[in-house]
CSV table of C-alpha atoms and ligand atoms in Angstrom, one decimal:
chain,number,residue,atom,x,y,z
A,94,MET,CA,25.8,18.4,13.1
A,95,ALA,CA,26.6,14.9,11.9
A,96,TYR,CA,23.7,12.4,11.9
A,97,GLU,CA,24.2,9.4,14.1
A,98,ARG,CA,21.7,7.1,12.4
A,99,ALA,CA,20.5,7.7,8.8
A,100,LEU,CA,18.3,6.0,6.4
A,101,LEU,CA,19.4,6.2,2.8
A,102,LYS,CA,16.8,5.7,0.1
A,103,LEU,CA,18.3,4.5,-3.2
A,104,SER,CA,16.2,4.4,-6.3
A,105,GLY,CA,16.4,1.2,-8.3
A,106,GLU,CA,17.3,3.3,-11.3
A,107,ALA,CA,20.5,4.4,-9.5
A,108,LEU,CA,21.8,0.9,-9.8
A,109,MET,CA,21.4,0.6,-13.6
A,110,GLY,CA,23.9,3.3,-14.5
A,111,ASP,CA,23.7,4.1,-18.2
A,112,LYS,CA,22.0,0.8,-19.0
A,113,PRO,CA,18.3,0.9,-19.9
A,114,TYR,CA,17.4,-1.9,-17.5
A,115,GLY,CA,18.8,-4.0,-14.7
A,116,ILE,CA,21.8,-3.8,-12.5
A,117,ASP,CA,25.2,-2.4,-13.5
A,118,PRO,CA,27.7,-4.1,-11.1
A,119,ALA,CA,30.3,-1.3,-11.7
A,120,ILE,CA,27.7,1.3,-10.4
A,121,VAL,CA,26.8,-0.8,-7.5
A,122,GLN,CA,30.5,-1.0,-6.6
A,123,SER,CA,31.0,2.7,-6.8
A,124,ILE,CA,27.9,3.5,-4.7
A,125,SER,CA,29.2,0.8,-2.2
A,126,GLU,CA,32.6,2.4,-2.0
A,127,ASP,CA,31.0,5.8,-1.2
A,128,VAL,CA,28.9,4.1,1.5
A,129,ALA,CA,32.1,2.4,2.9
A,130,ARG,CA,33.8,5.8,3.3
A,131,VAL,CA,30.9,7.3,5.3
A,132,VAL,CA,30.2,4.3,7.6
A,133,SER,CA,33.9,4.2,8.5
A,134,ASN,CA,33.3,7.3,10.6
A,135,GLY,CA,30.8,5.6,12.8
A,136,THR,CA,27.5,6.7,11.3
A,137,GLN,CA,24.9,4.0,11.5
A,138,LEU,CA,23.3,3.5,8.1
A,139,ALA,CA,20.3,1.6,6.9
A,140,ILE,CA,19.3,1.5,3.2
A,141,VAL,CA,16.0,1.1,1.5
A,142,VAL,CA,16.3,0.3,-2.2
A,143,GLY,CA,13.7,0.6,-4.9
A,144,GLY,CA,13.1,-1.7,-7.8
A,145,GLY,CA,12.3,0.5,-10.8
A,146,ASN,CA,15.4,-0.7,-12.7
A,147,ILE,CA,13.7,-4.1,-12.9
A,148,PHE,CA,10.0,-3.7,-12.5
A,149,ARG,CA,7.7,-0.9,-11.4
A,150,GLY,CA,4.4,-1.8,-9.9
A,151,LEU,CA,2.6,1.3,-11.1
A,152,LYS,CA,3.8,0.8,-14.7
A,153,GLY,CA,2.6,-2.8,-14.6
A,154,SER,CA,-0.8,-1.7,-13.4
A,155,ALA,CA,-1.0,1.1,-16.0
A,156,ALA,CA,-0.4,-1.6,-18.6
A,157,GLY,CA,-3.4,-3.6,-17.3
A,158,MET,CA,-1.9,-5.8,-14.6
A,159,ASP,CA,-3.8,-6.1,-11.3
A,160,ARG,CA,-2.2,-3.4,-9.1
A,161,ALA,CA,-1.6,-5.5,-6.1
A,162,THR,CA,0.0,-8.3,-8.2
A,163,ALA,CA,2.2,-5.7,-10.0
A,164,ASP,CA,3.3,-4.3,-6.7
A,165,TYR,CA,4.3,-7.7,-5.4
A,166,VAL,CA,6.4,-8.2,-8.6
A,167,GLY,CA,8.0,-4.8,-7.8
A,168,MET,CA,8.7,-5.9,-4.2
A,169,LEU,CA,10.5,-9.0,-5.5
A,170,ALA,CA,12.6,-6.7,-7.8
A,171,THR,CA,13.8,-4.7,-4.7
A,172,VAL,CA,15.1,-7.9,-3.1
A,173,MET,CA,17.3,-8.6,-6.2
A,174,ASN,CA,18.6,-5.1,-5.8
A,175,ALA,CA,19.1,-5.5,-2.0
A,176,ILE,CA,21.2,-8.7,-2.5
A,177,SER,CA,23.3,-7.1,-5.2
A,178,LEU,CA,23.9,-4.1,-3.0
A,179,GLN,CA,25.0,-6.4,-0.2
A,180,ASP,CA,27.4,-8.1,-2.5
A,181,GLY,CA,28.9,-4.7,-3.5
A,182,LEU,CA,29.0,-3.4,0.1
A,183,GLU,CA,30.8,-6.5,1.3
A,184,ARG,CA,33.3,-6.3,-1.5
A,185,ALA,CA,33.9,-2.8,-0.3
A,186,GLY,CA,34.6,-4.2,3.2
A,187,VAL,CA,31.3,-3.1,4.8
A,188,PRO,CA,29.6,-5.7,7.0
A,189,THR,CA,26.0,-5.9,5.8
A,190,ARG,CA,22.7,-7.6,6.6
A,191,VAL,CA,19.8,-7.8,4.3
A,192,GLN,CA,16.3,-8.1,5.8
A,193,THR,CA,13.2,-8.7,3.7
A,194,ALA,CA,9.7,-7.6,4.4
A,195,ILE,CA,8.4,-10.7,2.7
A,196,GLU,CA,9.9,-13.8,4.3
A,197,MET,CA,12.3,-15.8,2.1
A,198,LYS,CA,14.6,-17.3,4.7
A,199,GLU,CA,16.9,-19.0,2.2
A,200,VAL,CA,17.7,-15.7,0.6
A,201,ALA,CA,17.9,-13.3,3.6
A,202,GLU,CA,16.9,-12.6,7.1
A,203,PRO,CA,13.2,-11.7,7.6
A,204,TYR,CA,12.6,-8.1,8.8
A,205,ILE,CA,12.8,-8.0,12.6
A,206,ARG,CA,12.9,-4.4,13.9
A,207,ARG,CA,14.9,-5.1,17.0
A,208,LYS,CA,17.4,-7.2,15.2
A,209,ALA,CA,17.9,-4.5,12.6
A,210,ILE,CA,18.7,-2.0,15.4
A,211,ARG,CA,21.2,-4.5,16.9
A,212,HIS,CA,22.9,-4.8,13.5
A,213,LEU,CA,23.2,-1.1,13.2
A,214,GLU,CA,24.6,-0.8,16.8
A,215,LYS,CA,27.2,-3.3,15.8
A,216,GLY,CA,28.3,-1.2,12.8
A,217,ARG,CA,26.6,-3.2,10.1
A,218,VAL,CA,24.7,-1.6,7.2
A,219,VAL,CA,21.2,-3.0,7.0
A,220,VAL,CA,19.6,-3.2,3.6
A,221,PHE,CA,15.8,-3.5,3.7
A,222,GLY,CA,14.4,-5.4,0.7
A,223,GLY,CA,10.9,-6.2,-0.3
A,224,GLY,CA,9.4,-2.8,0.3
A,225,CYS,CA,7.2,-2.8,3.4
A,226,GLY,CA,5.7,-6.1,2.3
A,227,ASN,CA,2.3,-4.6,1.3
A,228,PRO,CA,1.1,-3.5,-2.1
A,229,PHE,CA,-0.1,0.1,-2.7
A,230,PHE,CA,2.9,1.4,-0.7
A,231,THR,CA,6.0,2.8,-2.4
A,232,THR,CA,9.6,2.3,-1.4
A,233,ASP,CA,9.7,6.0,-0.5
A,234,THR,CA,7.0,5.2,2.0
A,235,THR,CA,9.0,2.2,3.2
A,236,ALA,CA,12.0,4.5,3.7
A,237,ALA,CA,9.9,6.8,5.9
A,238,LEU,CA,8.4,3.9,7.8
A,239,ARG,CA,11.7,2.1,8.5
A,240,ALA,CA,13.3,5.4,9.4
A,241,ALA,CA,10.6,5.9,12.1
A,242,GLU,CA,10.9,2.3,13.3
A,243,ILE,CA,14.7,2.4,13.7
A,244,ASN,CA,14.7,5.9,15.1
A,245,ALA,CA,16.7,7.3,12.3
A,246,ASN,CA,17.6,11.0,12.6
A,247,VAL,CA,17.2,11.7,8.8
A,248,VAL,CA,16.0,10.2,5.5
A,249,PHE,CA,18.4,10.8,2.6
A,250,LYS,CA,16.7,10.6,-0.7
A,251,ALA,CA,19.5,10.1,-3.2
A,252,THR,CA,18.4,10.8,-6.8
A,253,LYS,CA,19.8,11.8,-10.2
A,254,VAL,CA,19.1,15.5,-9.6
A,255,ASP,CA,20.7,17.8,-7.0
A,256,GLY,CA,17.6,18.7,-5.1
A,257,VAL,CA,14.0,19.8,-5.5
A,258,TYR,CA,13.2,22.4,-8.2
A,259,ASP,CA,10.1,24.5,-8.8
A,260,GLN,CA,9.8,22.9,-12.2
A,261,ASP,CA,11.7,20.2,-14.2
A,262,PRO,CA,15.2,21.5,-14.6
A,263,LYS,CA,15.8,19.3,-17.7
A,264,GLU,CA,12.9,21.0,-19.5
A,265,PHE,CA,13.2,24.5,-17.9
A,266,PRO,CA,16.7,25.8,-17.7
A,267,ASN,CA,15.6,28.6,-15.4
A,268,ALA,CA,14.1,26.3,-12.8
A,269,ILE,CA,14.9,27.3,-9.3
A,270,ARG,CA,16.3,24.8,-6.7
A,271,TYR,CA,14.9,25.1,-3.2
A,272,GLU,CA,17.4,24.9,-0.4
A,273,ASP,CA,14.8,24.3,2.3
A,274,LEU,CA,11.1,23.3,2.2
A,275,THR,CA,8.6,22.5,4.8
A,276,PHE,CA,6.7,19.2,4.7
A,277,GLN,CA,3.5,21.3,4.4
A,278,GLU,CA,4.9,23.1,1.4
A,279,VAL,CA,5.7,19.8,-0.3
A,280,LEU,CA,2.3,18.3,0.6
A,281,SER,CA,0.3,21.2,-0.7
A,282,SER,CA,2.4,21.6,-3.9
A,283,GLU,CA,2.8,19.5,-7.0
A,284,LEU,CA,6.6,19.2,-6.6
A,285,GLY,CA,6.5,15.4,-6.8
A,286,VAL,CA,9.5,14.8,-4.6
A,287,MET,CA,8.1,11.8,-2.9
A,288,ASP,CA,4.6,10.5,-2.5
A,289,SER,CA,2.4,12.1,0.1
A,290,THR,CA,2.2,9.1,2.3
A,291,SER,CA,6.0,9.1,2.8
A,292,ILE,CA,6.1,12.9,3.4
A,293,ALA,CA,3.2,12.7,5.9
A,294,LEU,CA,5.0,9.9,7.8
A,295,CYS,CA,8.2,11.9,8.1
A,296,LYS,CA,6.2,15.0,9.0
A,297,ASP,CA,4.3,13.2,11.8
A,298,ASN,CA,7.5,11.7,13.2
A,299,ASN,CA,9.6,14.9,12.7
A,300,ILE,CA,12.2,13.1,10.5
A,301,PRO,CA,13.8,15.6,8.1
A,302,ILE,CA,14.4,14.5,4.5
A,303,VAL,CA,17.4,15.6,2.4
A,304,VAL,CA,17.2,15.2,-1.3
A,305,PHE,CA,20.5,15.2,-3.2
A,306,ASN,CA,22.3,14.0,-6.2
A,307,LEU,CA,23.8,10.5,-5.5
A,308,PHE,CA,26.3,10.8,-8.4
A,309,GLU,CA,28.0,14.0,-7.2
A,310,PRO,CA,31.2,12.6,-5.6
A,311,GLY,CA,31.3,13.0,-1.8
A,312,ASN,CA,27.6,13.9,-1.5
A,313,ILE,CA,26.6,11.1,0.8
A,314,ALA,CA,29.5,12.0,3.1
A,315,LYS,CA,28.5,15.7,3.1
A,316,ALA,CA,24.9,14.9,3.8
A,317,ILE,CA,25.8,12.7,6.7
A,318,ALA,CA,28.1,15.3,8.1
A,319,GLY,CA,25.1,17.6,8.1
A,320,GLU,CA,26.6,20.0,5.5
A,321,LYS,CA,24.2,21.8,3.2
A,322,VAL,CA,23.6,19.6,0.2
A,323,GLY,CA,20.6,19.5,-2.1
A,324,THR,CA,17.2,20.3,-0.6
A,325,ARG,CA,16.2,19.8,3.0
A,326,ILE,CA,12.6,19.2,3.9
A,327,GLY,CA,11.6,19.6,7.5
A,328,ASN,CA,9.0,21.0,9.9
A,329,ALA,CA,8.7,24.8,9.9
A,330,ASN,CA,10.5,25.2,13.2
A,331,CYS,CA,13.7,23.6,12.0
A,332,LYS,CA,13.8,25.3,8.6
B,186,LIG,P1,24.7,-11.4,15.8
B,186,LIG,O1,23.4,-11.9,16.5
B,186,LIG,O2,25.0,-10.0,16.3
B,186,LIG,O3,25.8,-12.4,15.9
B,186,LIG,O4,24.3,-11.2,14.3
B,186,LIG,P2,24.6,-12.1,13.1
B,186,LIG,O5,23.7,-11.5,12.0
B,186,LIG,O6,26.0,-12.1,12.7
B,186,LIG,O7,24.2,-13.5,13.5
B,186,LIG,P3,23.3,-14.6,12.9
B,186,LIG,O8,23.9,-15.8,13.5
B,186,LIG,O9,21.9,-14.3,13.1
B,186,LIG,O10,23.6,-14.5,11.4
B,186,LIG,C1,24.7,-15.0,10.7
B,186,LIG,C2,24.5,-14.8,9.2
B,186,LIG,O11,23.4,-15.5,8.8
B,186,LIG,C3,24.3,-13.4,8.8
B,186,LIG,O12,24.9,-13.2,7.5
B,186,LIG,C4,22.8,-13.3,8.6
B,186,LIG,O13,22.4,-12.3,7.7
B,186,LIG,C5,22.5,-14.7,8.2
B,186,LIG,N1,21.1,-15.0,8.6
B,186,LIG,C6,20.5,-14.9,9.8
B,186,LIG,N2,19.2,-15.3,9.8
B,186,LIG,C7,19.0,-15.6,8.5
B,186,LIG,C8,17.8,-16.1,7.8
B,186,LIG,O14,16.7,-16.2,8.4
B,186,LIG,N3,17.9,-16.3,6.5
B,186,LIG,C9,19.1,-16.1,5.8
B,186,LIG,N4,19.2,-16.4,4.5
B,186,LIG,N5,20.2,-15.7,6.4
B,186,LIG,C10,20.2,-15.4,7.8
């Protein structure tokens, strides 16, 4: 079954390609073209983008910065990514609106839930920048929160690996990939897919999460079409 409204979580690192830091416009363009193909079939898509390619709040605080301050710097980094993604998406012909959780009107619209839903209904991709506007929350949690707010049917967590493994597949070649997991299994394990706040939010709102490799061509389209791709995390009754 194809999903009607999906929330795609893109990590900031996804935008840097092979570069050690920052934004690779060629990668942004190729992700945008993938997105253009999937939204042309009518799926409503919102995107939450991380900021780890520019600044990661947790790393800043580990290096001695005040945690809340470091998180705000990280939130600003996600806005740079959101605007870059809008540029790529519009060059790929996708009408896009950026909304930021921290108001900066000269740069983008402020986050207004009902306006975001209207944009989606009109076939625009909505990119949410600025995290959820609060320190101590990750962009994964923002993805879960926005998905619940806009009544998305699913959260897609697009990463560099093709799903959730029982151990790090780069270190352990015999690592086993899970096809399905329950929220409870993820919460009570050390799998480290997403932080527990985001998993708990999706669990409570019964929004499944699909974890898949962003760089496998056609994966976003497959995931939106409801085909088996990566690992699906859901409540036990829909496993
Ligand atoms: P409709 O209401 O469906 O017509 O949506 P719309 O987004 O096309 O209309 P609107 O007139 O609100 O926006 C026109 C353009 O201005 C869009 O590209 C918006 O993203 C942008 N825009 C709207 N509000 C703001 C804002 O507060 N700040 C910034 N920077 N841009 C905005």
